[in-house]
Tab-separated table of C-alpha atoms in Angstrom:
chain	number	residue	atom	x	y	z
J	1	MET	CA	89.762	59.397	76.659
J	2	GLN	CA	90.364	55.651	76.925
J	3	ARG	CA	88.704	53.189	79.237
J	4	PHE	CA	90.317	49.800	79.859
J	5	LEU	CA	88.447	46.904	81.444
J	6	PRO	CA	90.218	43.569	81.884
J	7	ILE	CA	87.749	40.871	80.902
J	8	ALA	CA	88.831	38.551	83.689
J	9	THR	CA	87.746	41.006	86.324
J	10	LEU	CA	84.523	42.019	84.668
J	11	ALA	CA	82.211	39.865	86.731
J	12	LEU	CA	83.749	40.819	90.057
J	13	SER	CA	83.995	44.490	89.377
J	14	LEU	CA	80.926	45.147	87.296
J	15	PHE	CA	79.387	47.473	89.823
J	16	SER	CA	82.579	49.184	90.984
J	17	PRO	CA	83.230	52.740	89.741
J	18	ALA	CA	86.924	51.869	89.526
J	19	ALA	CA	86.115	49.165	87.004
J	20	PHE	CA	85.361	51.817	84.414
J	21	ALA	CA	87.916	54.328	85.615
J	22	ALA	CA	89.614	56.396	82.988
J	23	ASP	CA	92.256	59.046	82.826
J	24	ILE	CA	91.059	62.182	81.133
J	25	ALA	CA	94.044	64.240	80.082
J	26	VAL	CA	93.841	67.977	79.558
J	27	GLU	CA	96.877	69.835	78.311
J	28	ALA	CA	97.614	73.539	78.309
J	29	GLY	CA	97.106	75.592	75.173
J	30	GLU	CA	94.358	76.992	73.036
J	31	GLY	CA	90.868	76.110	74.182
J	32	ALA	CA	92.102	74.756	77.517
J	33	ASN	CA	89.277	76.432	79.456
J	34	GLU	CA	86.601	74.740	77.366
J	35	ARG	CA	88.424	71.400	77.444
J	36	LEU	CA	88.732	71.544	81.239
J	37	ILE	CA	85.056	72.358	81.649
J	38	GLU	CA	84.129	69.492	79.325
J	39	ALA	CA	86.431	67.064	81.137
J	40	LEU	CA	84.846	67.829	84.498
J	41	ILE	CA	81.334	67.531	83.076
J	42	SER	CA	82.016	64.254	81.279
J	43	ALA	CA	83.971	62.619	84.114
J	44	GLN	CA	82.453	59.444	85.523
J	45	PRO	CA	82.850	58.017	89.039
J	46	GLY	CA	86.346	56.562	89.347
J	47	ASP	CA	87.893	58.795	86.700
J	48	THR	CA	90.963	60.946	87.119
J	49	VAL	CA	91.077	64.278	85.336
J	50	LYS	CA	94.781	64.804	84.750
J	51	ILE	CA	95.767	68.409	84.110
J	52	GLY	CA	99.107	68.618	82.396
J	53	PRO	CA	101.997	70.908	83.227
J	54	GLY	CA	101.914	74.479	82.038
J	55	ARG	CA	99.995	77.648	82.546
J	56	PHE	CA	96.248	77.601	81.910
J	57	GLU	CA	94.815	81.085	81.289
J	58	LEU	CA	91.161	80.688	82.270
J	59	THR	CA	88.267	83.091	81.979
J	60	GLU	CA	85.559	80.879	83.485
J	61	GLY	CA	85.396	79.037	86.788
J	62	LEU	CA	85.438	75.239	86.924
J	63	SER	CA	82.911	73.023	88.657
J	64	LEU	CA	82.607	69.340	89.445
J	65	ASP	CA	79.399	67.579	90.475
J	66	VAL	CA	80.367	63.929	90.021
J	67	ASP	CA	81.242	61.609	92.909
J	68	ASP	CA	84.494	59.642	93.176
J	69	VAL	CA	86.616	61.790	90.863
J	70	LYS	CA	90.225	62.846	91.286
J	71	VAL	CA	91.440	66.085	89.729
J	72	GLN	CA	95.197	65.879	89.561
J	73	GLY	CA	97.837	68.261	88.249
J	74	ALA	CA	101.512	67.683	87.645
J	75	GLY	CA	102.440	69.522	90.825
J	76	ALA	CA	101.620	72.904	92.335
J	77	GLY	CA	104.783	74.290	90.761
J	78	GLN	CA	103.995	72.751	87.378
J	79	THR	CA	100.275	73.095	86.730
J	80	VAL	CA	98.992	76.649	87.202
J	81	LEU	CA	95.357	77.621	86.684
J	82	SER	CA	95.414	81.395	86.319
J	83	PHE	CA	92.104	83.216	86.672
J	84	LYS	CA	93.531	86.677	86.173
J	85	GLY	CA	91.233	87.109	83.200
J	86	GLN	CA	88.181	85.618	84.936
J	87	THR	CA	85.037	87.357	83.747
J	88	GLY	CA	82.715	86.367	86.608
J	89	ALA	CA	83.022	86.888	90.340
J	90	GLY	CA	82.783	83.256	91.390
J	91	GLU	CA	85.316	80.813	92.719
J	92	GLY	CA	88.055	79.214	90.661
J	93	VAL	CA	87.137	75.584	91.322
J	94	LEU	CA	83.848	74.464	92.902
J	95	VAL	CA	83.106	70.899	94.009
J	96	THR	CA	79.616	69.836	95.065
J	97	SER	CA	80.058	66.037	95.044
J	98	ASP	CA	81.454	63.371	97.362
J	99	ARG	CA	84.747	61.487	97.645
J	100	VAL	CA	86.618	63.961	95.476
J	101	VAL	CA	90.376	64.489	95.587
J	102	LEU	CA	91.934	67.740	94.380
J	103	GLU	CA	95.705	67.596	94.278
J	104	ASP	CA	98.951	68.843	92.803
J	105	PHE	CA	97.980	72.076	91.085
J	106	ALA	CA	98.022	75.813	91.704
J	107	VAL	CA	95.250	78.364	91.437
J	108	GLU	CA	96.012	82.042	90.984
J	109	ASP	CA	94.112	85.325	91.103
J	110	THR	CA	90.495	84.195	91.270
J	111	LYS	CA	87.899	86.946	91.451
J	112	GLY	CA	86.147	85.115	94.256
J	113	ASP	CA	87.237	82.193	96.396
J	114	GLY	CA	90.056	79.951	95.251
J	115	VAL	CA	89.016	76.299	95.624
J	116	LYS	CA	85.687	75.551	97.280
J	117	SER	CA	83.603	72.552	98.220
J	118	LYS	CA	79.983	72.820	99.257
J	119	GLY	CA	77.978	69.993	100.736
J	120	SER	CA	80.715	67.445	100.068
J	121	ASP	CA	81.538	64.289	102.003
J	122	GLN	CA	85.127	62.979	102.042
J	123	ILE	CA	86.647	65.944	100.245
J	124	THR	CA	90.441	66.085	100.020
J	125	PHE	CA	92.560	69.138	99.210
J	126	ARG	CA	96.163	67.949	98.878
J	127	ASN	CA	99.316	69.737	97.724
J	128	LEU	CA	97.481	72.721	96.331
J	129	SER	CA	98.643	76.303	96.065
J	130	VAL	CA	96.192	79.214	96.035
J	131	VAL	CA	97.742	82.636	95.611
J	132	TRP	CA	96.728	86.167	94.779
J	133	THR	CA	99.873	87.308	93.063
J	134	GLY	CA	99.394	91.037	93.717
J	135	GLY	CA	99.870	90.515	97.460
J	136	PRO	CA	97.422	91.389	100.232
J	137	LYS	CA	94.520	93.472	98.877
J	138	ALA	CA	90.887	93.930	99.902
J	139	GLU	CA	89.901	93.194	96.294
J	140	ASN	CA	91.299	89.655	96.504
J	141	GLY	CA	88.965	86.718	96.951
J	142	ALA	CA	87.790	85.988	100.470
J	143	TYR	CA	88.947	82.391	100.927
J	144	GLY	CA	91.773	80.351	99.455
J	145	VAL	CA	90.797	76.774	100.307
J	146	TYR	CA	87.151	76.816	101.366
J	147	PRO	CA	85.134	73.734	102.340
J	148	VAL	CA	81.700	74.703	103.652
J	149	SER	CA	78.794	72.556	104.801
J	150	SER	CA	81.023	69.555	104.217
J	151	LYS	CA	82.100	66.567	106.285
J	152	ASN	CA	85.208	64.430	106.433
J	153	VAL	CA	87.412	67.264	105.218
J	154	LEU	CA	91.141	66.729	104.687
J	155	ILE	CA	93.398	69.691	103.907
J	156	ASP	CA	96.992	68.501	103.624
J	157	GLY	CA	100.090	70.227	102.287
J	158	VAL	CA	98.273	73.319	101.064
J	159	TYR	CA	99.799	76.769	100.572
J	160	VAL	CA	97.634	79.916	100.532
J	161	SER	CA	98.628	83.568	100.281
J	162	GLY	CA	96.686	86.801	99.852
J	163	ALA	CA	93.116	85.879	100.882
J	164	SER	CA	91.121	88.888	102.054
J	165	ASP	CA	89.383	86.792	104.726
J	166	ALA	CA	90.986	83.451	105.522
J	167	GLY	CA	93.642	81.504	103.654
J	168	ILE	CA	92.225	78.178	104.786
J	169	TYR	CA	88.622	78.472	105.905
J	170	VAL	CA	86.431	75.614	107.087
J	171	GLY	CA	82.862	76.645	107.796
J	172	GLN	CA	79.787	74.822	109.083
J	173	SER	CA	81.471	71.479	108.605
J	174	GLU	CA	82.356	68.470	110.711
J	175	ASP	CA	85.243	66.038	111.077
J	176	ILE	CA	88.107	68.116	109.755
J	177	VAL	CA	91.871	67.774	109.571
J	178	VAL	CA	94.065	70.702	108.506
J	179	ARG	CA	97.709	69.674	108.518
J	180	ASN	CA	101.155	70.263	107.040
J	181	SER	CA	99.998	73.466	105.382
J	182	ARG	CA	101.309	77.006	105.196
J	183	ALA	CA	99.227	80.186	105.220
J	184	GLU	CA	100.832	83.585	104.925
J	185	TYR	CA	99.866	87.149	104.039
J	186	ASN	CA	96.169	86.484	104.519
J	187	VAL	CA	93.887	88.283	106.981
J	188	ALA	CA	93.395	85.010	108.864
J	189	GLY	CA	95.807	82.194	108.197
J	190	ILE	CA	93.449	79.374	109.155
J	191	GLU	CA	89.879	79.738	110.369
J	192	ILE	CA	87.592	77.056	111.790
J	193	GLU	CA	84.109	78.532	112.021
J	194	ASN	CA	80.853	77.024	113.296
J	195	SER	CA	82.353	73.578	112.828
J	196	LYS	CA	82.596	70.421	114.911
J	197	ARG	CA	85.513	68.101	115.539
J	198	ALA	CA	88.581	69.691	113.955
J	199	ASP	CA	92.292	68.959	114.273
J	200	VAL	CA	94.588	71.776	113.153
J	201	THR	CA	98.143	70.526	113.362
J	202	ARG	CA	101.691	70.829	112.008
J	203	ASN	CA	100.909	73.975	110.049
J	204	THR	CA	102.897	77.180	109.698
J	205	VAL	CA	100.935	80.421	109.886
J	206	THR	CA	103.029	83.527	109.481
J	207	HIS	CA	102.741	87.102	108.236
J	208	ASN	CA	98.961	87.010	108.404
J	209	THR	CA	96.943	89.538	110.392
J	210	GLY	CA	95.867	86.728	112.722
J	211	GLY	CA	97.280	83.208	112.708
J	212	ILE	CA	94.530	80.721	113.607
J	213	LEU	CA	90.946	81.694	114.423
J	214	VAL	CA	88.390	79.393	116.040
J	215	PHE	CA	85.097	81.236	115.808
J	216	ASP	CA	81.410	80.648	116.271
J	217	LEU	CA	79.138	83.275	114.721
J	218	PRO	CA	75.394	83.936	114.991
J	219	ASN	CA	72.775	83.766	112.270
J	220	LEU	CA	74.339	80.877	110.402
J	221	PRO	CA	72.475	77.639	109.602
J	222	VAL	CA	74.913	75.545	111.648
J	223	GLN	CA	75.563	76.545	115.253
J	224	GLY	CA	77.498	75.040	118.105
J	225	GLY	CA	81.100	74.873	116.920
J	226	GLN	CA	82.994	72.606	119.287
J	227	ASP	CA	85.688	70.021	119.925
J	228	VAL	CA	88.617	71.705	118.212
J	229	ARG	CA	92.275	70.842	118.782
J	230	VAL	CA	94.946	73.323	117.673
J	231	PHE	CA	98.295	71.693	118.292
J	232	ASP	CA	101.923	71.489	117.163
J	233	ASN	CA	101.685	74.492	114.854
J	234	ASP	CA	104.199	77.286	114.264
J	235	VAL	CA	102.338	80.538	114.831
J	236	VAL	CA	104.915	83.231	114.273
J	237	GLU	CA	105.318	86.794	113.050
J	238	ASN	CA	101.715	87.478	112.154
J	239	ASP	CA	102.287	91.082	111.248
J	240	THR	CA	100.298	91.995	108.124
J	241	PRO	CA	97.912	94.945	108.572
J	242	ASN	CA	94.273	93.925	108.349
J	243	PHE	CA	93.114	94.325	104.760
J	244	ALA	CA	89.662	92.724	105.031
J	245	PRO	CA	86.781	94.602	103.396
J	246	LYS	CA	84.745	96.714	105.796
J	247	GLY	CA	81.922	94.859	107.519
J	248	ASN	CA	83.647	91.508	107.388
J	249	ILE	CA	83.875	89.931	110.856
J	250	VAL	CA	87.614	89.301	110.468
J	251	ALA	CA	88.067	93.044	110.005
J	252	ILE	CA	87.983	93.204	113.819
J	253	VAL	CA	91.094	91.044	114.142
J	254	PRO	CA	94.090	93.171	115.114
J	255	LYS	CA	97.442	92.693	113.468
J	256	GLY	CA	99.608	90.428	115.563
J	257	ILE	CA	97.223	87.783	116.949
J	258	GLY	CA	98.505	84.219	117.197
J	259	VAL	CA	95.412	82.169	118.041
J	260	MET	CA	91.989	83.675	118.710
J	261	VAL	CA	89.151	81.654	120.217
J	262	MET	CA	85.748	83.316	120.052
J	263	ALA	CA	82.464	81.869	121.236
J	264	ASN	CA	83.397	78.249	120.513
J	265	ARG	CA	83.135	75.256	122.846
J	266	ASN	CA	85.750	72.792	124.023
J	267	VAL	CA	88.820	74.222	122.299
J	268	HIS	CA	92.254	72.840	123.192
J	269	VAL	CA	95.385	74.800	122.214
J	270	PHE	CA	98.590	72.927	122.987
J	271	GLY	CA	102.116	72.183	121.792
J	272	ASN	CA	102.261	75.228	119.535
J	273	ARG	CA	105.208	77.563	119.091
J	274	PHE	CA	104.330	81.234	119.376
J	275	ASP	CA	106.758	84.032	118.580
J	276	LYS	CA	106.691	87.645	117.467
J	277	ASN	CA	102.938	88.155	117.462
J	278	GLY	CA	102.699	91.861	118.263
J	279	THR	CA	99.255	92.065	119.893
J	280	ALA	CA	98.928	88.762	121.787
J	281	HIS	CA	99.889	85.157	121.240
J	282	VAL	CA	96.511	83.841	122.431
J	283	LEU	CA	93.256	85.802	122.757
J	284	ILE	CA	90.060	84.292	124.185
J	285	ALA	CA	87.036	86.481	123.628
J	286	ALA	CA	83.276	86.770	123.481
J	287	TYR	CA	81.480	87.747	120.275
J	288	PRO	CA	81.504	91.546	120.462
J	289	ASN	CA	78.588	92.618	118.278
J	290	GLU	CA	74.822	92.734	118.763
J	291	TYR	CA	72.927	89.778	117.336
J	292	ASP	CA	69.439	88.317	117.050
J	293	ASP	CA	69.788	84.549	117.267
J	294	ASP	CA	68.227	82.605	120.124
J	295	ASN	CA	70.402	79.576	119.392
J	296	TYR	CA	73.682	81.419	119.695
J	297	MET	CA	76.058	81.318	122.670
J	298	PHE	CA	78.293	84.383	122.495
J	299	VAL	CA	80.938	83.396	125.039
J	300	PRO	CA	83.592	80.679	124.702
J	301	ARG	CA	82.861	77.558	126.744
J	302	GLY	CA	85.576	75.241	127.926
J	303	VAL	CA	88.981	76.381	126.670
J	304	PHE	CA	92.216	74.658	127.674
J	305	ILE	CA	95.568	76.274	126.868
J	306	HIS	CA	98.617	74.200	127.791
J	307	GLY	CA	102.088	73.064	126.834
J	308	ASN	CA	102.821	75.831	124.332
J	309	THR	CA	106.052	77.802	124.008
J	310	TYR	CA	106.054	81.577	123.896
J	311	GLY	CA	108.675	83.876	122.450
J	312	GLU	CA	108.568	87.613	122.193
J	313	GLY	CA	105.092	89.075	121.801
J	314	GLY	CA	102.612	91.743	122.808
J	315	TYR	CA	105.004	94.554	121.956
J	316	GLU	CA	102.894	96.238	119.256
J	317	PRO	CA	99.170	95.963	120.095
J	318	ASP	CA	97.117	96.974	117.117
J	319	GLY	CA	93.829	98.697	116.422
J	320	GLU	CA	90.725	99.079	118.543
J	321	VAL	CA	91.061	95.632	120.078
J	322	GLY	CA	94.694	96.302	120.926
J	323	LYS	CA	93.729	99.533	122.650
J	324	ILE	CA	90.941	97.865	124.645
J	325	ILE	CA	93.426	95.269	125.851
J	326	THR	CA	96.247	97.652	126.716
J	327	ASP	CA	93.945	100.107	128.463
J	328	VAL	CA	93.490	97.324	131.002
J	329	SER	CA	96.624	95.178	130.781
J	330	GLY	CA	99.259	97.740	129.854
J	331	THR	CA	102.163	96.826	127.569
J	332	PRO	CA	103.678	94.525	126.644
J	333	VAL	CA	100.461	92.565	126.388
J	334	PRO	CA	100.621	89.231	128.256
J	335	ASP	CA	101.095	86.015	126.268
J	336	ILE	CA	97.517	84.889	126.930
J	337	VAL	CA	94.593	87.292	127.227
J	338	TRP	CA	90.996	86.460	128.129
J	339	ASP	CA	88.418	89.219	128.021
J	340	GLY	CA	86.755	87.563	131.020
J	341	VAL	CA	83.233	88.000	129.653
J	342	THR	CA	80.625	85.538	130.888
J	343	ARG	CA	76.859	85.534	130.819
J	344	ILE	CA	75.444	87.916	133.413
J	345	PRO	CA	73.840	85.150	135.553
J	346	GLU	CA	77.232	83.439	135.685
J	347	TYR	CA	78.948	86.695	136.552
J	348	PHE	CA	76.821	86.923	139.673
J	349	SER	CA	77.004	83.209	140.495
J	350	TRP	CA	79.407	80.643	139.073
J	351	VAL	CA	80.548	78.944	135.860
J	352	SER	CA	80.339	75.167	135.601
J	353	ALA	CA	83.628	73.265	135.448
J	354	GLU	CA	83.243	72.163	131.830
J	355	ASP	CA	82.671	75.741	130.692
J	356	LYS	CA	85.693	77.357	132.350
J	357	VAL	CA	88.965	78.598	130.880
J	358	TYR	CA	91.965	76.547	132.015
J	359	ILE	CA	95.635	77.364	131.567
J	360	ASP	CA	98.595	75.154	132.380
J	361	GLU	CA	101.783	76.667	131.005
J	362	ALA	CA	105.434	76.807	131.975
J	363	ASP	CA	106.666	79.234	134.584
J	364	GLY	CA	107.166	82.670	133.132
J	365	THR	CA	104.145	82.574	130.826
J	366	THR	CA	102.145	85.769	131.307
J	367	PHE	CA	98.368	86.035	131.430
J	368	ALA	CA	95.591	88.529	131.993
J	369	ASN	CA	91.879	88.128	132.578
J	370	LEU	CA	90.711	91.601	131.619
J	371	LYS	CA	87.468	91.175	133.611
J	372	MET	CA	85.622	93.357	131.106
J	373	ILE	CA	82.233	93.130	132.788
J	374	SER	CA	83.727	94.434	136.023
J	375	GLN	CA	85.589	97.072	134.051
J	376	MET	CA	82.255	98.370	132.796
J	377	LEU	CA	80.396	98.102	136.104
J	378	LEU	CA	83.150	99.112	138.524
J	379	PRO	CA	85.930	100.731	136.499
J	380	TRP	CA	87.322	102.648	139.461
J	381	SER	CA	88.063	99.532	141.476
J	382	THR	CA	88.795	96.791	138.936
J	383	SER	CA	92.204	95.478	137.965
J	384	PRO	CA	92.962	92.615	135.588
J	385	ASP	CA	93.561	89.229	137.124
J	386	THR	CA	97.104	88.186	136.201
J	387	ASP	CA	97.391	85.242	138.587
J	388	ILE	CA	97.782	82.443	136.040
J	389	ALA	CA	97.939	79.859	138.831
J	390	GLY	CA	94.280	80.532	139.540
J	391	TYR	CA	93.321	79.033	136.168
J	392	LYS	CA	95.214	75.773	136.484
J	393	GLY	CA	93.207	72.693	135.643
J	394	SER	CA	92.274	70.668	132.588
J	395	LEU	CA	89.485	69.452	130.372
J	396	PRO	CA	89.052	66.032	128.732
J	397	GLU	CA	90.677	66.237	125.310
J	398	PRO	CA	88.512	65.567	122.253
J	399	ALA	CA	89.310	62.323	120.456
J	400	PRO	CA	91.594	62.641	117.417
J	401	VAL	CA	89.670	63.180	114.200
J	402	LYS	CA	89.700	60.054	112.030
J	403	LEU	CA	88.882	60.439	108.351
J	404	PRO	CA	87.954	57.748	105.840
J	405	GLN	CA	90.565	59.260	103.503
J	406	ASP	CA	93.327	58.305	105.925
J	407	SER	CA	92.060	54.778	106.461
J	408	GLY	CA	91.764	54.022	102.772
J	409	SER	CA	88.125	53.133	103.123
């Protein structure tokens, strides 16, 4: 390791981490696991850990707990961190510090999650690849790229395949941008869960069980997921059978869902291209299971679906959820399906304007409100509401998410 400090700038930059920045190079070969661990432990704020090209056969996970560090490979097709021989069950790479950039390398076959941050501020995942090379299996790690309890999260140009929960999962975080990424052959392509202020845009999600999930779940430390924009994505051919382990909440997702919004608030889905999603392109639903959490709101509040394009879909409804839908809607399933569940007081009175579901789509778009509460109370006299014109309206759009990483600050 070499550290260079121009004397002329010493006085001005004495307290800047960049003043002492160094490149720490780690090459492939014998002892690479130990050298990588040592590099991440010894890194100082401002340093760049440069991982050379080649294949790194690793048996232990890597962790970083130093602020202002970049971990940089030679490219996702050049630097491969293989955890096929990993002895523990943990993640491949774990970051618990702030202002960290992870870029230009691949991670393969971790026993647990692929690349994770926990409690990080200004965390960037850029041009990474996370793959389970044996294809979709329940034994694969749950999450590919996995920031949790983090803020100012940027996921850009990432590729994930084979995750047994979500390829790209952002949980209990705030101020998030997921863009220009591709997720395929995962249970969920992209999932935003119990998080606030997220932009999910210009991604391709294909051949997953479900494309993009926006969920809020009970009994988690952070509640009140809201202000999510899902726009300008390609959500096509999500046709992989669900391979999530039993008991996992995403095990309920039927094969062939494009976007699913469950129990979140103020979600805007617009400008996306949907095609060949066999169950439904868009599903809006209440949380279906029993729970014990006084702070939890189980129904979605304020959802606006507009300006999307819809190709073929709804031709192969899958699983228990698919059957529940088709028992009411018939087949093919409409492009947009809402289970119609509200709180019981609202069912007997009214829902406030900011909490309603609004749809403004081109002529020919099909829709069904399944009216599931009425189906249970009055099954002999209840039909789904397919009059899409009755849901026309709009909600104020959340402001675009602005990250310090994009401003250079």
